[in-house]
Each structure stands twice: as structure tokens, then as C-alpha cells.
Coordinates of C-alpha atoms in Angstrom, one line a residue:
M17 CA 92.4 -18.0 54.3
S18 CA 94.7 -20.7 56.2
A19 CA 97.8 -22.1 54.3
S20 CA 96.2 -25.6 54.6
Q21 CA 97.9 -28.0 52.2
F22 CA 94.5 -29.3 51.5
A23 CA 93.2 -26.4 49.8
K24 CA 91.6 -27.0 46.4
V25 CA 89.3 -25.7 43.6
I26 CA 86.3 -27.6 42.8
A27 CA 84.9 -26.6 39.3
E28 CA 81.6 -27.9 37.9
S29 CA 80.5 -26.8 34.2
T30 CA 77.7 -27.2 31.8
S31 CA 77.4 -25.6 28.6
T32 CA 75.7 -22.5 30.0
H33 CA 77.7 -21.8 33.2
S34 CA 80.3 -23.0 35.4
E35 CA 80.4 -22.9 39.2
W36 CA 83.6 -22.9 41.2
S37 CA 84.3 -23.3 44.9
L38 CA 87.7 -22.7 46.7
V39 CA 87.7 -25.2 49.2
D40 CA 89.8 -25.3 52.5
G41 CA 89.4 -28.8 54.0
S42 CA 85.8 -29.2 54.0
N43 CA 84.9 -25.4 54.2
V44 CA 84.1 -23.3 51.0
V45 CA 85.9 -20.1 51.3
A46 CA 85.1 -18.6 47.8
H47 CA 82.4 -19.1 45.4
A48 CA 81.8 -18.1 41.9
I49 CA 79.6 -18.7 38.9
I50 CA 80.9 -17.6 35.3
S51 CA 80.4 -18.8 31.7
G52 CA 80.2 -22.3 30.7
I53 CA 83.1 -24.2 29.6
N54 CA 82.8 -27.0 27.0
P55 CA 85.8 -28.2 24.8
Y56 CA 83.5 -29.3 22.1
F57 CA 82.6 -25.8 21.5
Q58 CA 85.7 -23.7 22.8
T59 CA 89.5 -23.5 22.3
R60 CA 92.1 -23.7 24.9
R61 CA 92.5 -20.0 24.5
E62 CA 88.9 -19.3 24.7
I63 CA 88.7 -21.4 27.9
S64 CA 91.6 -19.6 29.5
H65 CA 90.3 -16.3 28.6
I66 CA 86.9 -17.0 30.5
I67 CA 88.8 -18.3 33.6
R68 CA 91.2 -15.4 33.8
L69 CA 88.7 -12.5 33.3
E70 CA 85.6 -13.9 35.1
L71 CA 87.0 -15.7 38.1
P72 CA 87.5 -13.5 41.1
R73 CA 91.1 -12.7 42.3
E74 CA 90.9 -14.7 45.4
F75 CA 91.1 -17.9 43.2
F76 CA 94.7 -16.9 41.9
K77 CA 96.1 -15.9 45.3
R78 CA 98.5 -18.8 45.5
R79 CA 98.9 -22.3 44.2
W80 CA 96.4 -24.6 45.6
D81 CA 96.7 -28.6 46.4
K82 CA 94.7 -29.3 43.3
V83 CA 92.0 -28.2 40.8
L84 CA 89.2 -30.7 40.3
F85 CA 87.1 -29.9 37.2
Y86 CA 84.0 -31.7 36.2
G87 CA 82.6 -30.6 32.8
A88 CA 80.3 -31.1 29.8
G89 CA 82.1 -32.3 26.8
C90 CA 85.1 -33.7 28.8
S91 CA 84.4 -37.2 27.5
T92 CA 87.5 -38.1 25.6
P93 CA 91.4 -37.6 26.4
E94 CA 91.6 -35.2 23.6
R95 CA 89.0 -33.0 25.0
N96 CA 90.1 -33.3 28.5
K97 CA 93.6 -32.2 27.5
I98 CA 92.4 -28.9 26.1
V99 CA 90.7 -28.1 29.4
E100 CA 93.6 -29.4 31.4
S101 CA 96.3 -27.1 29.5
S102 CA 94.1 -24.2 30.1
L103 CA 93.9 -25.0 34.0
V104 CA 97.5 -25.8 34.5
A105 CA 98.4 -22.4 32.6
Q106 CA 96.2 -20.4 34.8
F107 CA 96.7 -22.2 38.2
K108 CA 100.2 -23.5 37.8
T109 CA 98.9 -26.7 40.0
P110 CA 97.8 -30.4 39.5
V111 CA 94.8 -30.8 37.5
T112 CA 92.2 -33.6 37.2
V113 CA 89.5 -33.4 34.5
E114 CA 86.4 -35.5 34.7
S115 CA 83.2 -35.5 32.8
D116 CA 80.1 -33.9 34.1
L117 CA 78.4 -37.2 34.5
V118 CA 81.3 -38.4 36.7
G119 CA 80.7 -35.1 38.7
A120 CA 76.9 -35.9 39.0
A121 CA 77.6 -39.3 40.3
H122 CA 79.9 -38.0 42.9
G123 CA 77.7 -35.1 43.8
L124 CA 74.3 -37.0 43.9
L125 CA 75.3 -40.3 45.3
Q126 CA 78.5 -40.0 47.2
R127 CA 79.5 -43.7 47.9
E128 CA 76.2 -45.0 47.2
A129 CA 74.9 -47.1 44.3
G130 CA 72.5 -45.8 42.1
L131 CA 71.3 -43.9 38.9
A132 CA 72.7 -40.5 38.3
C133 CA 71.0 -38.3 35.6
I134 CA 71.6 -35.0 33.9
L135 CA 68.7 -32.9 32.8
G136 CA 70.0 -29.2 31.9
A137 CA 71.0 -27.9 28.4
G138 CA 71.8 -31.5 27.5
S139 CA 70.9 -34.7 29.2
N140 CA 73.0 -37.9 30.1
S141 CA 72.7 -40.9 32.5
C142 CA 74.5 -43.5 34.1
F143 CA 74.8 -46.4 36.5
Y144 CA 77.2 -45.6 39.5
D145 CA 78.3 -48.6 41.8
G146 CA 79.2 -46.4 44.6
E147 CA 82.8 -46.0 43.2
K148 CA 83.0 -45.7 39.6
I149 CA 80.4 -45.5 36.5
T150 CA 80.0 -49.1 35.2
K151 CA 77.3 -48.3 32.5
S152 CA 76.3 -45.3 30.7
V153 CA 73.7 -45.0 27.7
T154 CA 75.4 -42.6 24.9
A155 CA 74.0 -39.0 25.4
G156 CA 74.3 -38.4 21.7
G157 CA 74.3 -34.5 22.0
F158 CA 71.5 -32.0 21.0
I159 CA 71.3 -33.4 17.3
L160 CA 71.3 -37.1 18.2
G161 CA 70.2 -37.5 21.5
D162 CA 70.0 -35.3 24.8
E163 CA 66.3 -36.3 25.2
G164 CA 64.5 -34.5 28.1
S165 CA 67.0 -31.8 28.0
G166 CA 66.5 -28.0 27.4
S167 CA 68.0 -28.1 24.0
S168 CA 65.3 -30.9 22.9
I169 CA 62.3 -29.3 24.6
G170 CA 63.3 -25.9 22.9
R171 CA 64.1 -27.3 19.4
L172 CA 60.6 -29.0 19.7
F173 CA 58.8 -25.9 20.6
L174 CA 60.5 -23.8 18.1
S175 CA 59.7 -26.2 15.4
D176 CA 56.1 -26.1 16.3
V177 CA 56.2 -22.1 16.5
L178 CA 57.8 -22.0 13.0
K179 CA 55.3 -24.3 11.4
D180 CA 52.3 -22.6 13.3
L181 CA 51.8 -26.0 15.1
A182 CA 51.9 -24.7 18.6
P183 CA 48.9 -22.5 19.7
R184 CA 48.5 -19.2 18.3
E185 CA 48.3 -17.2 21.5
L186 CA 51.2 -19.1 22.9
S187 CA 53.4 -18.4 19.8
E188 CA 52.5 -14.8 19.8
E189 CA 53.3 -14.4 23.6
F190 CA 56.6 -16.1 23.1
L191 CA 57.8 -14.0 20.0
A192 CA 56.7 -10.8 21.8
A193 CA 58.5 -12.1 25.1
N194 CA 61.9 -12.5 23.2
K195 CA 61.4 -9.4 20.9
A196 CA 61.6 -12.2 18.0
T197 CA 60.1 -13.2 14.5
K198 CA 60.3 -16.6 12.8
A199 CA 63.5 -15.1 10.8
T200 CA 65.5 -14.1 14.0
L201 CA 64.6 -17.5 15.7
M202 CA 66.1 -19.3 12.8
D203 CA 69.1 -17.0 12.8
A204 CA 69.6 -17.7 16.3
V205 CA 69.8 -21.5 15.8
Y206 CA 71.5 -21.7 12.7
N207 CA 74.3 -18.9 12.9
N208 CA 75.0 -19.5 16.4
P209 CA 78.0 -21.8 17.5
H210 CA 76.1 -22.2 20.9
A211 CA 72.6 -22.7 19.5
N212 CA 72.0 -25.7 22.1
N213 CA 72.1 -23.0 24.9
N214 CA 69.8 -20.7 22.9
L215 CA 67.2 -23.5 22.7
H216 CA 67.7 -24.3 26.5
D217 CA 67.1 -20.7 27.3
Y218 CA 63.8 -20.7 24.9
S219 CA 62.8 -23.9 26.6
F220 CA 61.7 -22.2 29.9
F221 CA 59.0 -20.1 28.4
L222 CA 57.0 -23.4 28.7
A223 CA 57.6 -23.6 32.5
D224 CA 55.3 -20.3 32.8
H225 CA 52.7 -22.0 30.7
L226 CA 52.2 -25.6 32.2
D227 CA 48.4 -24.7 32.5
N228 CA 48.4 -24.9 29.0
E229 CA 47.6 -28.4 27.7
Y230 CA 50.0 -28.1 24.7
A231 CA 52.9 -27.0 26.7
R232 CA 52.4 -29.6 29.8
T233 CA 52.1 -32.5 27.1
L234 CA 55.1 -31.5 25.2
V235 CA 57.4 -31.4 28.2
T236 CA 55.9 -34.6 29.6
N237 CA 56.5 -36.5 26.5
E238 CA 59.8 -35.4 26.0
I239 CA 60.7 -36.4 29.7
K240 CA 59.3 -39.8 28.8
R241 CA 61.5 -40.2 25.8
F242 CA 64.5 -39.5 28.2
F243 CA 63.2 -42.3 30.3
D244 CA 62.2 -44.7 27.3
R245 CA 65.6 -44.3 25.5
N246 CA 68.1 -44.0 28.6
L247 CA 66.9 -45.0 31.9
C248 CA 65.0 -48.1 30.8
Q249 CA 68.1 -49.6 29.9
Y250 CA 69.5 -49.8 33.6
D251 CA 68.3 -52.0 36.5
Y252 CA 66.5 -48.9 37.9
K253 CA 64.0 -50.7 40.2
D254 CA 66.5 -51.9 42.7
Y255 CA 68.4 -48.4 43.0
P256 CA 67.8 -44.9 43.7
V257 CA 67.5 -42.5 40.9
C258 CA 68.8 -39.0 41.2
F259 CA 68.5 -36.1 39.0
V260 CA 70.5 -32.6 38.6
G261 CA 70.2 -29.8 36.4
T262 CA 67.9 -26.8 35.5
I263 CA 65.2 -28.8 33.6
A264 CA 65.3 -31.3 36.5
T265 CA 64.3 -28.8 38.9
R266 CA 62.1 -26.5 36.8
Y267 CA 60.0 -29.3 35.7
S268 CA 60.3 -31.3 38.9
E269 CA 56.6 -31.8 39.2
L270 CA 56.4 -33.5 35.7
L271 CA 59.6 -35.4 36.3
L272 CA 58.2 -36.9 39.2
Q273 CA 54.7 -37.9 37.8
V274 CA 56.7 -39.5 35.0
A275 CA 59.0 -41.3 37.3
Y276 CA 55.9 -42.5 39.3
S277 CA 54.5 -44.0 36.4
Y278 CA 57.8 -46.1 35.5
N279 CA 57.9 -47.2 39.3
M280 CA 61.2 -45.4 39.6
N281 CA 62.4 -44.4 43.4
V282 CA 63.4 -40.7 42.9
K283 CA 65.7 -39.9 45.7
K284 CA 66.9 -36.4 44.8
I285 CA 66.4 -33.6 42.4
V286 CA 68.7 -30.8 42.6
S287 CA 69.9 -27.9 40.4
E288 CA 73.5 -28.2 41.1
S289 CA 76.0 -31.0 42.1
M290 CA 78.6 -28.6 43.6
P291 CA 77.4 -29.0 47.3
G292 CA 77.6 -32.9 47.0
L293 CA 81.0 -32.7 45.2
V294 CA 82.3 -30.5 48.3
A295 CA 81.2 -33.3 50.6
Y296 CA 82.4 -36.1 48.5
H297 CA 86.0 -34.6 48.5
S298 CA 85.9 -33.7 52.0
I299 CA 85.0 -37.5 53.0
A300 CA 87.7 -38.4 50.4
L301 CA 90.2 -36.0 52.3
K302 CA 89.5 -37.6 55.7
A303 CA 89.8 -41.0 54.2
E304 CA 93.2 -40.1 52.9
R305 CA 94.1 -38.8 56.5

């Protein structure tokens, strides 16, 4: 790797995983996917532990020009400081910490105005004017919000399994596939600090059973809830709408059907924002020059 003064680390993190790119100018010279980082659920020490032990050694060869981190849970100065302190301690270089929503806007829309939406373990949305976020409906988290997310879909499905409201054959197949009982499912939710991640993982069972009317209806209705309670609060008819996240890509067919019923112009559905973030910061670098 050259000793370019413009070498930087770009990271994008959800609650379930984080993606890291070591970028020299506009070229990605190293890439890694490690555990998720979220200051709502992890301490500074826990975050530092993940970074130091899971990132390849190449990321620590020298001091880089900057570390740019976009993450779930990075929504207040106090939470951002937790992540910033961990990053500074590990990389010994200037750090910028932004929310995952800012990362989604930069990665999905670059310099174009439009709606940026996250549908992964959690959900979020904003209107981005091409430079900054000017409006965002409060996500609410997996207890008070996160409509259309994996945690919300998983929560609804598990509740139906526990109450014998899901089709019997579907429930039995789900329990067998996860080597679970109703008791262990309860334990996975109520005795786990990362219950939202568990619910998100469980939600993917339905993706393989969309030929089942129950599964298809549950997912479709939950995506509609995301539209009704979030996207309908924006002026979406005159702007492109973009989605990023595991749920957006895994259920893209249903997502597009719902968007069509709302007359929304869906421009992009991607699993990760990282390629767009690399491009965004490459453009910014050229502008600085």
C-alpha cells in the first residue's frame, strides 16, 4: 500500500455486523466484516475488544488520514463519544462518528436528494437534500418502533408460534430447524442483551416460505406498517426512494410490490452501503483537491 496522505478507514455497522474498508484514494486495499458495534448495547471496552481482535492486522499498520465510522446507535453525542473513544484508542488518528442513517444517505444517494431507508435488524428513514438530512421520523427501536425490520418480523412470528397462531406445520418446521422449544425461544428473547439480533435471525425463516400465505401476509403487512408509519410522513412522490439492509434485499419482491401500491419510485435496493460510501468519500476527496 502506498503512503498516500489520503488513506482512510471507512466503517459501516449494524447491530449484527460491521463492514470495514481500508481505502487509499478511491481504491479499496483491504476489507473485512466483523461483529456489529452499537453503543446502546456495548461499552467502550467491549467495542475496543471487537476492533482489536477481529480486524485484520493490515488495518493497524500505520496511522491513517482519518477513520470514518457510520453506525447503529450513534444518534447522540454521548453514544458517539463511546465509539469515538474506542476508535481513537485503537487507531491513534482523527475520527468522525455518524449515525447509520447518515451512512445510508451518503451511500445510497451520494449528492442526490431523496429518501434513504434502512430495513435490516432495525429500520429507519430520512429525507436527504443532497448534502444533509433535513427530516427523519423517529425509528423507536425494536420495542417502540422498527416497523418492517427483521426484529419486528421475528417478534411477530415468534409470538404467533408461542400462541399457536402460526400454521402448525410451519411452527413445527421452525422449531425443528432451530432445535428449539417454546421455552428456549422465550429464553433467547428475554435473557439475551442482543434479543433484537436473535429476532432478526429468526425472521429469515419466513423468507424460505413465502409460498405460504401466512408467511407472505405477515411480512407484507409489516412492510406496509413501515410505509404507513414512516415513509408516508415524507414528500415521497417527487423524489427517489432507496433501501439498504438485509430485510430490504431478502424481501425485495414484496417490498417492490408494496412500494408500487403507494406509487413510490424505488431507485435502489442494496444489502450494504459500503460501495456507495467509498464512492461518496472519493468524490469528496476530488472536490477537496
